[in-house]
Coordinates of C-alpha atoms and ligand atoms in Angstrom, one line a residue:
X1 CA 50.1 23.3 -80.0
X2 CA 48.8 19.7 -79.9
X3 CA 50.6 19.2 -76.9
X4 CA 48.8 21.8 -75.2
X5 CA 45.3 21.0 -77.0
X6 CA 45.3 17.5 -75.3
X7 CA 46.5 19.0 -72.2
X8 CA 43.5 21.0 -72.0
X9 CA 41.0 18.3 -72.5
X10 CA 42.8 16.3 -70.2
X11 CA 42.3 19.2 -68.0
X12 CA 38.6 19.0 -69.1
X13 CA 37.9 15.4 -68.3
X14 CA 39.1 16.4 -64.4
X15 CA 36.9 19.7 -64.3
X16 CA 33.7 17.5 -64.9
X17 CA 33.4 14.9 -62.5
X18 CA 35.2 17.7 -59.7
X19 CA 31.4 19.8 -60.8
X20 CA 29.4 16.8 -60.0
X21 CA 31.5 16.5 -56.7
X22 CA 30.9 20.2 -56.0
X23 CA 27.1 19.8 -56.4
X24 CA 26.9 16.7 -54.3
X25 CA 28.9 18.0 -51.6
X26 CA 26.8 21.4 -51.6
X27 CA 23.7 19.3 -51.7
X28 CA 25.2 16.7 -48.6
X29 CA 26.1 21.0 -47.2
X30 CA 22.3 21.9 -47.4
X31 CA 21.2 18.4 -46.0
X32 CA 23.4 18.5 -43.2
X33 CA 22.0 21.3 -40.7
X34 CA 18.6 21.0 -40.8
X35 CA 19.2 16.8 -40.0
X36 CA 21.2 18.2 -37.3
X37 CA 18.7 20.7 -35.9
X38 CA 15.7 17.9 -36.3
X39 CA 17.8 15.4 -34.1
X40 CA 18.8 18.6 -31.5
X41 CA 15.1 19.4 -31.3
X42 CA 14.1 15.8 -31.0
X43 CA 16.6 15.2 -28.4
X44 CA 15.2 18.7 -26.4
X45 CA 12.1 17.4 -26.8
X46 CA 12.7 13.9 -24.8
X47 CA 14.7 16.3 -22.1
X48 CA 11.8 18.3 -21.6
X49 CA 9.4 15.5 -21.1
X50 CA 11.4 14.0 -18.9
X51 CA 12.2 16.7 -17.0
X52 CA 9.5 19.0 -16.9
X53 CA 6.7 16.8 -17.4
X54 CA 5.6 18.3 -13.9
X55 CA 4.5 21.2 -15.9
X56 CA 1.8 19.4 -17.6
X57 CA 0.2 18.5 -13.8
X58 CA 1.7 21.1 -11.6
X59 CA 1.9 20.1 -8.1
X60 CA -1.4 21.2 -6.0
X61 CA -0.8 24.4 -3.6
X62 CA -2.3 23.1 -0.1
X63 CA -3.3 25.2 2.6
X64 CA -2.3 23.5 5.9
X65 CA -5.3 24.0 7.9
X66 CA -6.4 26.7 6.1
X67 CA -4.6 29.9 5.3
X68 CA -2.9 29.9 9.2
X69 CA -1.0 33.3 8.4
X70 CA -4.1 35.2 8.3
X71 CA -6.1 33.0 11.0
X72 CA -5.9 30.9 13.4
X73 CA -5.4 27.0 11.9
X74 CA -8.7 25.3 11.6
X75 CA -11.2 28.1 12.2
X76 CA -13.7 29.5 9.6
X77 CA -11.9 32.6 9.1
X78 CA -8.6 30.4 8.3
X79 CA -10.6 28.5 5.5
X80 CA -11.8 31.9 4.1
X81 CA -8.7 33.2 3.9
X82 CA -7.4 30.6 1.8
X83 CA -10.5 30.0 0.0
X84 CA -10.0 33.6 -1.2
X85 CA -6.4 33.2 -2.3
X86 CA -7.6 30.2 -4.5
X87 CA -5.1 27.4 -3.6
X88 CA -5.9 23.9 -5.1
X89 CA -6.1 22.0 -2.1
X90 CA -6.9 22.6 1.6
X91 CA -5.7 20.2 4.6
X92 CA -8.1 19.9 7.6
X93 CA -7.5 18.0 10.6
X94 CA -9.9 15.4 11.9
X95 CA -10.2 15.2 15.7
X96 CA -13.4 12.7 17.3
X97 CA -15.1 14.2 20.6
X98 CA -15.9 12.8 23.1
X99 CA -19.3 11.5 22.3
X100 CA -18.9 10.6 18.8
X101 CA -18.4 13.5 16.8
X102 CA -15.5 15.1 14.1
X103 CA -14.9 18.3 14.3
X104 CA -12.6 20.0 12.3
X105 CA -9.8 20.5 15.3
X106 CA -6.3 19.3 16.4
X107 CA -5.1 19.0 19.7
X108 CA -2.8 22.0 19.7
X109 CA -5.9 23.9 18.4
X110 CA -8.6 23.6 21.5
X111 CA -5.5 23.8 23.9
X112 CA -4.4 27.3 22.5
X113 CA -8.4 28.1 22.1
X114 CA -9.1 27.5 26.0
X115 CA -5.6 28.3 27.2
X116 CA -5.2 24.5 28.3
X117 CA -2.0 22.7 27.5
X118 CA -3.0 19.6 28.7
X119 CA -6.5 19.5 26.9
X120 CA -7.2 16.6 24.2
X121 CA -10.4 16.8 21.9
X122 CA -11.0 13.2 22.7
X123 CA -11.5 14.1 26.2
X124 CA -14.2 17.0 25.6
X125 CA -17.6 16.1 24.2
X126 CA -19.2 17.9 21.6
X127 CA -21.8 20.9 24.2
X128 CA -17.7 21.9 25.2
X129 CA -16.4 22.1 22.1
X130 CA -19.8 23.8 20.8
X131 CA -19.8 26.3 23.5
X132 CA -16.0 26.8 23.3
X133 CA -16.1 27.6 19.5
X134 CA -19.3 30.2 20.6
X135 CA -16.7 32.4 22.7
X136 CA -14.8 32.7 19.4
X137 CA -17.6 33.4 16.9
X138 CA -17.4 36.6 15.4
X139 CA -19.9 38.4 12.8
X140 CA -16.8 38.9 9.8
X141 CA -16.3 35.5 7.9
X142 CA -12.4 37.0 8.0
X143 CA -12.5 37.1 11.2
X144 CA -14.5 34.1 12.8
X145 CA -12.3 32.1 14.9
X146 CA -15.1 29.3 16.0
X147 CA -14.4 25.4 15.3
X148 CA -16.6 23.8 12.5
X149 CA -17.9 20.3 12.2
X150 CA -16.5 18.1 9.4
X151 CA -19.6 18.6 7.3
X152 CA -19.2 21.9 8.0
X153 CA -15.7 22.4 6.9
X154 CA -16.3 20.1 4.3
X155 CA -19.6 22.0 2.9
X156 CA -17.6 25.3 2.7
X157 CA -14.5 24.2 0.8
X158 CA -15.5 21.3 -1.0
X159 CA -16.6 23.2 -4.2
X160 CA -14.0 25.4 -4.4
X161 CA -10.9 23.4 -4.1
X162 CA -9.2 20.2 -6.4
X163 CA -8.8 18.5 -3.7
X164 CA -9.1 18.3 0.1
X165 CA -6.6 15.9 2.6
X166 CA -8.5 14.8 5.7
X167 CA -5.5 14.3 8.4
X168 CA -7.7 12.4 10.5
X169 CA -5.9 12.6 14.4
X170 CA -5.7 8.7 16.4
X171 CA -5.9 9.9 19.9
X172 CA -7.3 8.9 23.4
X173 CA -9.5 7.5 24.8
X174 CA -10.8 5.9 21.9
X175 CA -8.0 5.5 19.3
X176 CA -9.2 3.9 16.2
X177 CA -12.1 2.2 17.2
X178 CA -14.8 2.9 14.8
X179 CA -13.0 5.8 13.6
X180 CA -12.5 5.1 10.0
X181 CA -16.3 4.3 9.9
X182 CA -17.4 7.3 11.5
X183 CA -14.8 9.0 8.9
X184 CA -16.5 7.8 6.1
X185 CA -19.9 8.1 6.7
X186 CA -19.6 11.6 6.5
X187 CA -17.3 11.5 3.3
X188 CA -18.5 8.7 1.9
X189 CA -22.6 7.2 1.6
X190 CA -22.4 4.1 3.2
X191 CA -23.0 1.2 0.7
X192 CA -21.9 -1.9 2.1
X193 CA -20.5 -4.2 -0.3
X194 CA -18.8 -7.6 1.0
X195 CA -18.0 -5.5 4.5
X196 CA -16.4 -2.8 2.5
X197 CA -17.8 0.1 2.4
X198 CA -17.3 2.1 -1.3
X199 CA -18.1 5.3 -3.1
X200 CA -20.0 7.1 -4.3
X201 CA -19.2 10.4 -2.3
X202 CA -20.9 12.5 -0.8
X203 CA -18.6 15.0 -1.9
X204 CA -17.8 14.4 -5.6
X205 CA -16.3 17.6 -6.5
X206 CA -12.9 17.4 -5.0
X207 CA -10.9 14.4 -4.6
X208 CA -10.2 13.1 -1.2
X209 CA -7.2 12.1 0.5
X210 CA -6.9 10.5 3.7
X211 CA -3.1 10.7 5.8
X212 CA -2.3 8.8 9.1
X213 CA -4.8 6.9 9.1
X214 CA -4.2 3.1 8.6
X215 CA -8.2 1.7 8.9
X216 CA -9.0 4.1 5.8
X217 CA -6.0 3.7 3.6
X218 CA -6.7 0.1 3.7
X219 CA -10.6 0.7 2.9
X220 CA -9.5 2.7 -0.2
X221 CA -9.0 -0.2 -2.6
X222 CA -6.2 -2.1 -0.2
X223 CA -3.6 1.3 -2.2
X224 CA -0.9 1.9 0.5
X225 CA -1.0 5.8 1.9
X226 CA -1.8 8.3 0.6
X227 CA -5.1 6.5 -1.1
X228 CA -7.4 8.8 -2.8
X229 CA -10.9 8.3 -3.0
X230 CA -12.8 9.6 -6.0
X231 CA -16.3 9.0 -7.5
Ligands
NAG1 C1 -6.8 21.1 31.7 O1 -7.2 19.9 31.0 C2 -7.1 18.7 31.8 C3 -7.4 17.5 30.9 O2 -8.6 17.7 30.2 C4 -8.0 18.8 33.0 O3 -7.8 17.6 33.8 C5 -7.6 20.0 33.8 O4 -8.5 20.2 34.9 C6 -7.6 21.3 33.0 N1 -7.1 22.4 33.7 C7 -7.8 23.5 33.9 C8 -7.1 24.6 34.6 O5 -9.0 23.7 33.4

């Protein structure tokens, strides 16, 4: 009988500090996932800012000469087109007549426009390419196939895109000489400032970008390519 009374305290003394283990180990339980889970979220946190920080500043849908499924590259109806599908960003080429002025034209464009293969914009003056683009006028914006001026092109899209890339074509007989001037005093007001000329723009709306074009990428603050100007 006393045997089993001191047995049973003995048995006692174990069962109380095994209770406090319980609760403590329940308690360590109940801590346990949601540290896990705050560290797992963490971590899918840092994944998706490293990896789909594009998300944040998706990349800009550009229409390469305008929308040239619809329309012939570089034409009015081609700008429409794209204009009406609402893409971010339109590219237009830059070709120099002749006698001094940009048009809105690549090489490849006039020679499939007059049926010439051997044609270069740099070799027609503007009355050609002005009477060239008539023969392809049409009343339909859709469907108006006739070559625009830079100011022109740019007055049309300017407001309605993010941004606009100016491939501006070096091409004979003049190459680069004064080109990157002539460039910018359409897209930029000239304000000379120690022989470089700066902003503002003329067209503040969109930013723009000039590609292959050496003289311009060095304008815009000394950036290598592409160098975007903005207001
Ligand atoms: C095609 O263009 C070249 C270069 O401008 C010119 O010399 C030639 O006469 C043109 N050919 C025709 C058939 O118009």
């Amino acid at each position: 009988m006393q045997q089993s009374s001191r047995s049973r305290k003995a048995a006692l003394r174990v069962r109380v500090p095994s209770r406090k283990l319980m609760i403590l180990s329940l308690a360590i339980f109940a801590i346990l996932p949601p540290i896990f889970f705050h560290f797992r979220l963490r971590r899918l946190q840092q994944l998706q800012l490293t990896k789909c920080r594009w998300l944040n500043d998706p990349p800009l849908v550009c229409a390469h000469g305008g929308d040239s499924s619809k329309a012939s590259p570089n034409t009015m109806a081609s700008y429409f087109h794209a204009l009406q599908s609402r893409v971010d960003c339109i590219e237009i080429d830059v070709s120099r007549s002749s006698d001094g002025v940009l048009f809105a034209l690549h090489d490849r464009d006039l020679q499939r426009l007059n049926g010439n293969t051997s044609s270069k914009v740099g070799y027609m003056n503007s009355e050609e390419i002005r009477k060239l683009s008539a023969s392809h006028q049409s009343t339909s914006k859709f469907t108006d196939e006739s070559i625009l001026t830079i100011q022109d092109a740019l007055m049309l899209t300017a407001n309605s895109v993010r941004q606009i890339v100016l491939d501006v074509k070096v091409g004979p007989p003049f190459y680069e000489k004064k080109l990157a001037k002539d460039v910018l005093s359409i897209v930029i007001l000239p304000k000379e400032k120690n022989n470089l000329i700066i902003e503002p723009q003329k067209f503040s709306s969109p930013s723009i970008l000039f590609s292959s074009m050496p003289p311009l990428r060095d304008i815009c603050n000394g950036r290598h390519s592409p160098c975007v100007c903005r207001s």
